[in-house]
PDB file of C-alpha atoms and ligand atoms in Angstrom:
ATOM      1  CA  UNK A 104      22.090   5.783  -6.648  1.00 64.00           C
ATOM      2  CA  UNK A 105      20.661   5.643  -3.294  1.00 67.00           C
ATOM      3  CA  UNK A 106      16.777   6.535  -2.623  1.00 64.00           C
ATOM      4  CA  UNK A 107      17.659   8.019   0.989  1.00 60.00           C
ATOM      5  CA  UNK A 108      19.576  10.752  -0.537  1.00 60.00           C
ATOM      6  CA  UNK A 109      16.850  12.430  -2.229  1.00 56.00           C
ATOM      7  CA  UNK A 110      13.737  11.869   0.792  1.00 56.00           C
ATOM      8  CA  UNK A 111      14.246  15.437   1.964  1.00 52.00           C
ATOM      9  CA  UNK A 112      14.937  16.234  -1.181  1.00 55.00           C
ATOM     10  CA  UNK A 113      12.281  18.483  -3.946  1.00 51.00           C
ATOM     11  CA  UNK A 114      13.552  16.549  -6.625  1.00 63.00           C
ATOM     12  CA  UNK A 115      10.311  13.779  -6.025  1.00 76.00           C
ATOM     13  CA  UNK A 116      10.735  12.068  -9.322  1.00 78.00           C
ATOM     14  CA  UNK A 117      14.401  11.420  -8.700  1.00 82.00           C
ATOM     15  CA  UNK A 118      13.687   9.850  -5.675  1.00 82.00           C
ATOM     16  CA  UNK A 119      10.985   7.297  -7.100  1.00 84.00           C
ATOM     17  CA  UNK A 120      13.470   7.006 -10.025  1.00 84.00           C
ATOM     18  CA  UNK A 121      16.105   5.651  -6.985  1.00 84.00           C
ATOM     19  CA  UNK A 122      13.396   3.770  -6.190  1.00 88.00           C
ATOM     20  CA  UNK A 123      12.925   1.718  -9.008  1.00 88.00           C
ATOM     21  CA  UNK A 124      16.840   1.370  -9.144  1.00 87.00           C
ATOM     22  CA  UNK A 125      17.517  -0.129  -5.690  1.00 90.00           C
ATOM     23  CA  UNK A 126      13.992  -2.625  -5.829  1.00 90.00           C
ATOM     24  CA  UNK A 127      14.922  -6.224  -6.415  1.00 92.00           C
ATOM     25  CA  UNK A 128      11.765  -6.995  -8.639  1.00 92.00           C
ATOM     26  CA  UNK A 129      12.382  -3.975 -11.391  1.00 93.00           C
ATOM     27  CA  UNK A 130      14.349  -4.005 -14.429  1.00 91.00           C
ATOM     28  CA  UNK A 131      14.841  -1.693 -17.602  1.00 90.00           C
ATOM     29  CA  UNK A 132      14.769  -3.520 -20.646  1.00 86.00           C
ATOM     30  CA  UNK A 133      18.439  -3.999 -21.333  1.00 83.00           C
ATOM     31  CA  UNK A 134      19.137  -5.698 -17.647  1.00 81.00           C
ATOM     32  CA  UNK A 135      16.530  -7.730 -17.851  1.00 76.00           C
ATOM     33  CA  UNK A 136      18.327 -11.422 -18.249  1.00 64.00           C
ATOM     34  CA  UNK A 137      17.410 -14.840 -19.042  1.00 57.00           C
ATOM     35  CA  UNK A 138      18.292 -15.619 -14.998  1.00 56.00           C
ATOM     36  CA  UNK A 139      16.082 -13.210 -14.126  1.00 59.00           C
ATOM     37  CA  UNK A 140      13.067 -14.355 -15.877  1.00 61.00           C
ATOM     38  CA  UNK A 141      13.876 -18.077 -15.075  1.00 61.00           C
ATOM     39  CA  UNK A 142      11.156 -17.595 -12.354  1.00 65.00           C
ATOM     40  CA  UNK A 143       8.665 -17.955 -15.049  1.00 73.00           C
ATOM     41  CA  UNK A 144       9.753 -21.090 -15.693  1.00 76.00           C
ATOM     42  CA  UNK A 145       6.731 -24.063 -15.831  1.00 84.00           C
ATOM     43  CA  UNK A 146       3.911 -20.723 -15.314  1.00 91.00           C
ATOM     44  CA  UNK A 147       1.699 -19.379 -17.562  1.00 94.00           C
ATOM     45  CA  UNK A 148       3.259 -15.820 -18.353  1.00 93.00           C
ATOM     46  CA  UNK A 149       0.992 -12.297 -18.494  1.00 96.00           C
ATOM     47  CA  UNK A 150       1.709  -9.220 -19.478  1.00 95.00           C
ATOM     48  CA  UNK A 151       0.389  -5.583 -18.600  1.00 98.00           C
ATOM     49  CA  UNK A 152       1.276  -3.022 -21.149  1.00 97.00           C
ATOM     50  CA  UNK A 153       1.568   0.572 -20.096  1.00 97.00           C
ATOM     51  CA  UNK A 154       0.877  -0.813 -16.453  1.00 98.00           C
ATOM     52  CA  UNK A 155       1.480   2.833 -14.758  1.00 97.00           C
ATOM     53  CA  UNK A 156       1.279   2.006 -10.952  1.00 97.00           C
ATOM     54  CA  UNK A 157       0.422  -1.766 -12.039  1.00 98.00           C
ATOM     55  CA  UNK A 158      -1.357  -2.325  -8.626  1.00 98.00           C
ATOM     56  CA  UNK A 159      -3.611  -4.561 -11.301  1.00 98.00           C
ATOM     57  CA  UNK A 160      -0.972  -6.667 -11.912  1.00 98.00           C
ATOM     58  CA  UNK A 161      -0.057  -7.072  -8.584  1.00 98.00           C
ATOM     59  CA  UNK A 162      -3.457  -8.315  -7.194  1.00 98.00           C
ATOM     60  CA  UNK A 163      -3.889 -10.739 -10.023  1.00 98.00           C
ATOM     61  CA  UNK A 164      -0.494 -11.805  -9.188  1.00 97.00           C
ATOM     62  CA  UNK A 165      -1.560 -12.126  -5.876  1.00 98.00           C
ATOM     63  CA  UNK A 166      -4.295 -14.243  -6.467  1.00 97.00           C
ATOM     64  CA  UNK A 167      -2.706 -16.356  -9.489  1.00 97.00           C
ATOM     65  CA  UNK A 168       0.061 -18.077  -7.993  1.00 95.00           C
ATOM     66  CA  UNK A 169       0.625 -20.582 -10.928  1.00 94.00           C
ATOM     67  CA  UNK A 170       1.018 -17.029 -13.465  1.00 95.00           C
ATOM     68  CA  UNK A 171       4.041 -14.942 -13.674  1.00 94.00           C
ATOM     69  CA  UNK A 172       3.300 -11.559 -14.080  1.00 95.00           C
ATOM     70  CA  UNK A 173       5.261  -8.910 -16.158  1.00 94.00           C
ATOM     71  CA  UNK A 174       4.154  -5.031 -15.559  1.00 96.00           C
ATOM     72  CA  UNK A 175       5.412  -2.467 -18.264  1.00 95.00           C
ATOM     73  CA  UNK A 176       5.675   0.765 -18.258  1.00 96.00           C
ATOM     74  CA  UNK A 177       7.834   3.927 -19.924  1.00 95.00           C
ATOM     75  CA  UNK A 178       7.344   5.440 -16.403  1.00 94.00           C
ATOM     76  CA  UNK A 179       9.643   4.210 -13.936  1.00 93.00           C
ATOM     77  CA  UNK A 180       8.226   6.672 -11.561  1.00 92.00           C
ATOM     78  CA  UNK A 181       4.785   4.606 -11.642  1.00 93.00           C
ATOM     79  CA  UNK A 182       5.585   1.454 -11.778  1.00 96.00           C
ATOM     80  CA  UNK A 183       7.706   1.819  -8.449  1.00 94.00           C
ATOM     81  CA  UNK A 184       4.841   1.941  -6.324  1.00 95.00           C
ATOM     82  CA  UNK A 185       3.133  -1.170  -7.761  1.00 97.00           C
ATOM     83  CA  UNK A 186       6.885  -3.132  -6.909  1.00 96.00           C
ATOM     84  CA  UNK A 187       7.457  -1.771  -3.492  1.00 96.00           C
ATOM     85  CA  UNK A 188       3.378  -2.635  -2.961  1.00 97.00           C
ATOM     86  CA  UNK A 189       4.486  -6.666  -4.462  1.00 97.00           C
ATOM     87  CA  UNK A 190       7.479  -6.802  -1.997  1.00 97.00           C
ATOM     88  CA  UNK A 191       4.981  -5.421   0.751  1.00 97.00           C
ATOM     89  CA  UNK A 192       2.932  -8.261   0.198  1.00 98.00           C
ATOM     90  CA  UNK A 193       5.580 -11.042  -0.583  1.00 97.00           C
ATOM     91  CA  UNK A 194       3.717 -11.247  -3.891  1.00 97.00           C
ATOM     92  CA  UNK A 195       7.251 -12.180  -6.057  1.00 94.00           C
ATOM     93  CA  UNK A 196       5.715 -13.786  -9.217  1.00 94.00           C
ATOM     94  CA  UNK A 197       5.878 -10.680 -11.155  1.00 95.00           C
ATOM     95  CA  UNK A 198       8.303  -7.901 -12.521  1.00 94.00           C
ATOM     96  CA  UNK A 199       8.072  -4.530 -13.694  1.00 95.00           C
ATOM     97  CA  UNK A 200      10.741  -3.602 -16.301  1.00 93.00           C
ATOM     98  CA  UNK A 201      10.687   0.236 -17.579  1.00 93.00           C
ATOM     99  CA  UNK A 202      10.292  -0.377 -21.652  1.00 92.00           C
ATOM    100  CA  UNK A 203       8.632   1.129 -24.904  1.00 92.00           C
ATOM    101  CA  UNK A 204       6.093  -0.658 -26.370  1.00 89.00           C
ATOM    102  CA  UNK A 205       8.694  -1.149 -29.207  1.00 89.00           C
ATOM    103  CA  UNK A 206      11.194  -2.693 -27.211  1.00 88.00           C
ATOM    104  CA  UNK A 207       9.138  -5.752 -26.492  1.00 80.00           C
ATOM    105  CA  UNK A 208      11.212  -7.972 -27.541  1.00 80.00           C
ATOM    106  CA  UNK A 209      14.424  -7.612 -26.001  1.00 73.00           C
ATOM    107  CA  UNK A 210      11.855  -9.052 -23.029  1.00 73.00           C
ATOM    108  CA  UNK A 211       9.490 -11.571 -24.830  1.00 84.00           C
ATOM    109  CA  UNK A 212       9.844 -14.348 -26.648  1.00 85.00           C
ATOM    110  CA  UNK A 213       7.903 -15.349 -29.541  1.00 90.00           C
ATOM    111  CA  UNK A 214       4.835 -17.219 -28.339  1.00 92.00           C
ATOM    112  CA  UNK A 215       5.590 -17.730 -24.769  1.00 90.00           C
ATOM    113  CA  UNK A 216       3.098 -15.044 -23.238  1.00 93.00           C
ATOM    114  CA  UNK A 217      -0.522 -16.162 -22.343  1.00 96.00           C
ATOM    115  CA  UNK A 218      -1.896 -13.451 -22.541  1.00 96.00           C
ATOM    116  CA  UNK A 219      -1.698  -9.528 -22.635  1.00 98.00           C
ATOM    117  CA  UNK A 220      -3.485  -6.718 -20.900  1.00 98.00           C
ATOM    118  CA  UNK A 221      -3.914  -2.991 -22.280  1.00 98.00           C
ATOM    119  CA  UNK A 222      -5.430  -1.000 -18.962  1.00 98.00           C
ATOM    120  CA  UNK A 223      -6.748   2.323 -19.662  1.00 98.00           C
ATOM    121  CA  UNK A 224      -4.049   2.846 -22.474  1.00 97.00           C
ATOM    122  CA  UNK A 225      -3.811   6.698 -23.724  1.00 96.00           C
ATOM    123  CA  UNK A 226      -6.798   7.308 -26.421  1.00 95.00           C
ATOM    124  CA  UNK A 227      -4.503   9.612 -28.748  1.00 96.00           C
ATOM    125  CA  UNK A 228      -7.791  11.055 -30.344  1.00 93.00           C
ATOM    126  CA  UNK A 229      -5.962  12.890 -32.940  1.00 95.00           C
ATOM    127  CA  UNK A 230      -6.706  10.848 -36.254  1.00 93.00           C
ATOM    128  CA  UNK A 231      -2.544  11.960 -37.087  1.00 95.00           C
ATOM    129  CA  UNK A 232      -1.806  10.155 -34.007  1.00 95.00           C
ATOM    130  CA  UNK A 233      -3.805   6.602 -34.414  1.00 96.00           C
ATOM    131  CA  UNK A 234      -0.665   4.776 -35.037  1.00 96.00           C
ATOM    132  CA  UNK A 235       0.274   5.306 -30.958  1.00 96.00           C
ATOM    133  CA  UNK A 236      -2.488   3.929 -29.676  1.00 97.00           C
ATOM    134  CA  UNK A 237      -1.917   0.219 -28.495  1.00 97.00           C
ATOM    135  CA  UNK A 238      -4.594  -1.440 -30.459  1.00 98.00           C
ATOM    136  CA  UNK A 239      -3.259  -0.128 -33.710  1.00 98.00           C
ATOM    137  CA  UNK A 240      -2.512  -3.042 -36.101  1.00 98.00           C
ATOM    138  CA  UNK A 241       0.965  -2.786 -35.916  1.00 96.00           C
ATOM    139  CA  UNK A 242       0.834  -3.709 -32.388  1.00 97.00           C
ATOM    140  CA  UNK A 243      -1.766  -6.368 -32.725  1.00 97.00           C
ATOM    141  CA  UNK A 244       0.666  -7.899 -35.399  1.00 96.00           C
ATOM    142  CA  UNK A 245       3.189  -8.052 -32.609  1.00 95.00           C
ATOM    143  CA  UNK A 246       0.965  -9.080 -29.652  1.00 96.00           C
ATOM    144  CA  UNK A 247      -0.326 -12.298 -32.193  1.00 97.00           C
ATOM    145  CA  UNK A 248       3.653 -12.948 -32.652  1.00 95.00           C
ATOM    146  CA  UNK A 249       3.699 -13.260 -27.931  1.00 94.00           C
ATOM    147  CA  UNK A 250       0.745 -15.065 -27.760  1.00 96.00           C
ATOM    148  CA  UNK A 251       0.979 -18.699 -27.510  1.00 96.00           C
ATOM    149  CA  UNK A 252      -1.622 -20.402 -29.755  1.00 96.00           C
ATOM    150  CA  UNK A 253      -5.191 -19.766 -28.071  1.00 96.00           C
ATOM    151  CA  UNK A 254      -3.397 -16.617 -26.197  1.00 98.00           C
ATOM    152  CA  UNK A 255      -5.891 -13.768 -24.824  1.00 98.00           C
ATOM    153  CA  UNK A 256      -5.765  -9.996 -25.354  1.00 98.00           C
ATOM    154  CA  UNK A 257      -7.899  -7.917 -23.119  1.00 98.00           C
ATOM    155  CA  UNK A 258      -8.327  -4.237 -23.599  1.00 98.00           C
ATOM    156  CA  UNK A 259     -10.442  -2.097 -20.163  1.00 98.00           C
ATOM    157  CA  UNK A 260     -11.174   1.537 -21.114  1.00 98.00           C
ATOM    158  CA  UNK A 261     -13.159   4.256 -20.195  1.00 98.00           C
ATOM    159  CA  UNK A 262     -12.754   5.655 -23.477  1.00 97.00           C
ATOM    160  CA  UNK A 263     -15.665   4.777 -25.934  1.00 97.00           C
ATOM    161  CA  UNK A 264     -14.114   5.863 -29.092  1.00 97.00           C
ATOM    162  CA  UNK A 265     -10.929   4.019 -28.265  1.00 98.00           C
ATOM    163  CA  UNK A 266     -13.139   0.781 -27.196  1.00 98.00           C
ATOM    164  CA  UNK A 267     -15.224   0.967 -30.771  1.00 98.00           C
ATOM    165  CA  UNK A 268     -12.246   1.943 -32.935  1.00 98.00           C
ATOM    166  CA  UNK A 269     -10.039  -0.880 -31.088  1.00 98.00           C
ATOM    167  CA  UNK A 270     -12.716  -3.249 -31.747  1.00 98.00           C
ATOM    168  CA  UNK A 271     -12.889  -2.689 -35.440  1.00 98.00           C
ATOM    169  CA  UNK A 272      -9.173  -3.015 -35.588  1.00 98.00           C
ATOM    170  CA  UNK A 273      -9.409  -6.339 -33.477  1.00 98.00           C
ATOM    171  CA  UNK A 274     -12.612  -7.273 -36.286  1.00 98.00           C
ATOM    172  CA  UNK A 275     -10.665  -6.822 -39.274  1.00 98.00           C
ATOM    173  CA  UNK A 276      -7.361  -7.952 -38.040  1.00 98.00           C
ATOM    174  CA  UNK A 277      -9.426 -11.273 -37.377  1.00 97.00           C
ATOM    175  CA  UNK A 278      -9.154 -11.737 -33.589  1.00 98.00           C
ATOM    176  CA  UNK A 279     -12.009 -13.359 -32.241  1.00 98.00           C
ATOM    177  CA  UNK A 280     -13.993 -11.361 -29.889  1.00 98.00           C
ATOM    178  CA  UNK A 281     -14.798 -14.187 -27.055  1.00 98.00           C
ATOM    179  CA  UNK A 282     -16.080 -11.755 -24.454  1.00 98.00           C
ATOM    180  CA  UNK A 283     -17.281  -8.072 -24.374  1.00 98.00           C
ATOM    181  CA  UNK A 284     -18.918  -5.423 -22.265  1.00 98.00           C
ATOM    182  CA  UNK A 285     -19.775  -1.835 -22.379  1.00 98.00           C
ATOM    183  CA  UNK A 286     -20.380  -1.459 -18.513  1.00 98.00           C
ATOM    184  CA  UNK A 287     -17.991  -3.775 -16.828  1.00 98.00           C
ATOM    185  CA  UNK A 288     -18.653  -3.000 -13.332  1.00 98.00           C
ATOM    186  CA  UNK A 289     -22.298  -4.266 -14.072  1.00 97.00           C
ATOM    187  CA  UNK A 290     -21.780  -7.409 -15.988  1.00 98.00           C
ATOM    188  CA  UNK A 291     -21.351 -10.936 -14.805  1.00 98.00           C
ATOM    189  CA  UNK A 292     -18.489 -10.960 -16.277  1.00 98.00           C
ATOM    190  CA  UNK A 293     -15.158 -12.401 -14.044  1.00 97.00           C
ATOM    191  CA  UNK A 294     -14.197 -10.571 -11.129  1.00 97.00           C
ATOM    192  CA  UNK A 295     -10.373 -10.865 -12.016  1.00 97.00           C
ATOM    193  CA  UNK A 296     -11.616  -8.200 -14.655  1.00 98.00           C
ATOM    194  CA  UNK A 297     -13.124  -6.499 -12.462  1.00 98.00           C
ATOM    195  CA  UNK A 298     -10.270  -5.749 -10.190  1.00 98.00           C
ATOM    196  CA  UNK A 299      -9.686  -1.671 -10.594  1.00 98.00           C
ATOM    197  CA  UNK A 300      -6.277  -0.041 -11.822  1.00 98.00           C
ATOM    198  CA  UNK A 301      -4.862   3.025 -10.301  1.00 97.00           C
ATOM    199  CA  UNK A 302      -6.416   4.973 -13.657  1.00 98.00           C
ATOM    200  CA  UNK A 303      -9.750   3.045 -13.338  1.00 98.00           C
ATOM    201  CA  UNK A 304     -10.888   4.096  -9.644  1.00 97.00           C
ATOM    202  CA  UNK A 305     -10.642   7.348 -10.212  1.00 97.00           C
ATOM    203  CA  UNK A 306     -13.280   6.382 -13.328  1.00 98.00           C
ATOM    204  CA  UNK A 307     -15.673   4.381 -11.324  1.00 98.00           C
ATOM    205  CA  UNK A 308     -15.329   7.006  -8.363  1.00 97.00           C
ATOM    206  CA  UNK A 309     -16.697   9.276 -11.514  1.00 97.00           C
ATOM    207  CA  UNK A 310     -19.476   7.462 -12.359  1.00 97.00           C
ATOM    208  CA  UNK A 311     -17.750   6.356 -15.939  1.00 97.00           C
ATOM    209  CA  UNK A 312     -18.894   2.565 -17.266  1.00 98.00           C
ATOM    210  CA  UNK A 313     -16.072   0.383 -18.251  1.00 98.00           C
ATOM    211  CA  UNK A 314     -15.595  -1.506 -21.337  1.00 98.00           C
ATOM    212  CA  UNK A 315     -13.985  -4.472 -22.161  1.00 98.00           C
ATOM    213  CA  UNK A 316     -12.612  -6.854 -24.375  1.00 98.00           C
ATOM    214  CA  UNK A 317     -11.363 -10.206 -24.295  1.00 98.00           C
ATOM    215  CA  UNK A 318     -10.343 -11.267 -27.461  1.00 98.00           C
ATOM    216  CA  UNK A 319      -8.343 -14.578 -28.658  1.00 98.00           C
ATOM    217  CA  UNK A 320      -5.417 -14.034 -31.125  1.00 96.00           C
ATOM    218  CA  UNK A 321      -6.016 -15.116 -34.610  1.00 92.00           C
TER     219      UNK A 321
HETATM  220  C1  SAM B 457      -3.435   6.396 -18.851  1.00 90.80           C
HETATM  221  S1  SAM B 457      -2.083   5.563 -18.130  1.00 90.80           S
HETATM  222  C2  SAM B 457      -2.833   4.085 -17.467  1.00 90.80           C
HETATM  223  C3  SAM B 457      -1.954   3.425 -16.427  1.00 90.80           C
HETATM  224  C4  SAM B 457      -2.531   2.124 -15.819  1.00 90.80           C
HETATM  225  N1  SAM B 457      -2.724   1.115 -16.824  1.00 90.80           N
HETATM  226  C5  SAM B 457      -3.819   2.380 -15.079  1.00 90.80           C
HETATM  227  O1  SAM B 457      -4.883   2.007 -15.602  1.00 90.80           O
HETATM  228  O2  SAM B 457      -3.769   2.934 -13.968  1.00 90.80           O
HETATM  229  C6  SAM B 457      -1.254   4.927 -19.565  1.00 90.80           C
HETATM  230  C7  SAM B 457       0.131   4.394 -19.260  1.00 90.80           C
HETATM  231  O3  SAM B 457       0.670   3.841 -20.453  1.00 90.80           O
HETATM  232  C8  SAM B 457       2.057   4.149 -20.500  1.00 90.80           C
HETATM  233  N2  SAM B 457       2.446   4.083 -21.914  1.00 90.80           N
HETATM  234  C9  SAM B 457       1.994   4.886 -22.912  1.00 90.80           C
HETATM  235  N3  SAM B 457       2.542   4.525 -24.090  1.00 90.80           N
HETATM  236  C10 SAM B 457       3.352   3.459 -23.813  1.00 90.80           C
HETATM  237  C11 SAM B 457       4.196   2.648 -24.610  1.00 90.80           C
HETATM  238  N4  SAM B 457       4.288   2.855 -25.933  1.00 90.80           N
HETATM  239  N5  SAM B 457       4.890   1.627 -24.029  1.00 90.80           N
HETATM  240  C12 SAM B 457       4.778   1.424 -22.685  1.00 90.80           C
HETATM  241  N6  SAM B 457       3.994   2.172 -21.873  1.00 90.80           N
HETATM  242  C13 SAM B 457       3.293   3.172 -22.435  1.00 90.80           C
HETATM  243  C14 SAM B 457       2.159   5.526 -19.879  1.00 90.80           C
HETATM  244  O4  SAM B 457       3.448   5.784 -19.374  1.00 90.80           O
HETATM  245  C15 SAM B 457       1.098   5.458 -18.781  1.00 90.80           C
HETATM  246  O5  SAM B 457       1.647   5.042 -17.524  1.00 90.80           O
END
């Protein structure tokens, strides 16, 4: 599949779906081999769930040169921009693999990660639909199985009945909460955090506080 054939093309997604083929630094789930993720070798390992453009990622990756960054997304469409954005910037300790959620671990291993982010995940409102959202306790059961001992999960919404509900989960599911804010963008908290994804300019542009979580596996 080559990108070039589709630039005067309609077909847009196709095009960033060529994209994501032809870039060096992206992977779906079932090329993704050990070689591949030898560069993570001797760094501490982090990974963005449902990443989108994962322009996050990238800057922390940026910054955090002893970290190796994983980006994950469904959408190979988004997470194309974040990997052509890396290469731009000869930022190449992090990948961005198009998986589900449920496919983890075809790309983890148990207790290797050091920690996880969730970034402005979908809020599925819909009580019918709670088990989709990524602070459900089936997938805190599988982000405490990734997390080395000690490991960090951080959840940044704009969603406040997301942020409670996903702190009761974290409560009862006995993570410890080791740092929280309602209004991100006006706390002391690190600037790392406060580094905005694609999802959470538009947000701030709005006016909306952000909340976060930083929470220590159990
Ligand atoms: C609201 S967007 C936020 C994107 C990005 N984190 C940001 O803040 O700009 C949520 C993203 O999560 C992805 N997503 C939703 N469910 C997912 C799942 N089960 N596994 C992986 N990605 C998922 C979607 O494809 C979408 O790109």
């Amino acid at each position: 599949m080559n990108p070039t054939d589709f630039i005067i093309s309609r077909k847009r997604k196709k095009y960033k779906f060529a994209m994501f083929a032809e870039a060096p630094n992206c992977f779906e789930v079932a090329d993704l081999s050990q070689e591949q993720t030898q560069y993570a070798r001797g760094k501490k390992i982090s990974l963005e769930v449902g990443a989108g453009t994962a322009f996050f990622s990238v800057a922390l990756a940026k910054k955090h040169t002893d970290t190796f960054y994983i980006a994950m997304d469904v959408k190979a469409d988004r997470l194309q921009k974040g990997a052509y954005d890396a290469l731009t910037q000869k930022v190449y300790n992090i990948i961005f693999v198009r998986s589900h959620i449920n496919e983890l671990k075809e790309v983890i291993e148990p207790t290797s990660l050091d920690n996880i982010w969730l970034t402005f995940s979908d809020p599925f409102p819909k009580k019918r639909h709670a088990k989709h959202r990524l602070t459900h306790p089936n997938f805190l059961h599988q982000y405490a199985a990734y997390l080395k001992q000690n490991g960090s999960l951080y959840v940044k919404t704009d969603a406040p009945n997301l942020f409670t509900w996903s702190l009761e989960q974290l409560v009862c599911n006995h993570w410890l909460i080791n740092e929280l804010s309602f209004d991100l963008h006006n706390s002391t908290l690190s600037d790392n955090y406060k580094i905005q994804t694609s999802y959470e300019q538009r947000f701030v542009a709005e006016g909306l506080p952000i909340m976060l979580v930083h929470s220590i596996k159990p």
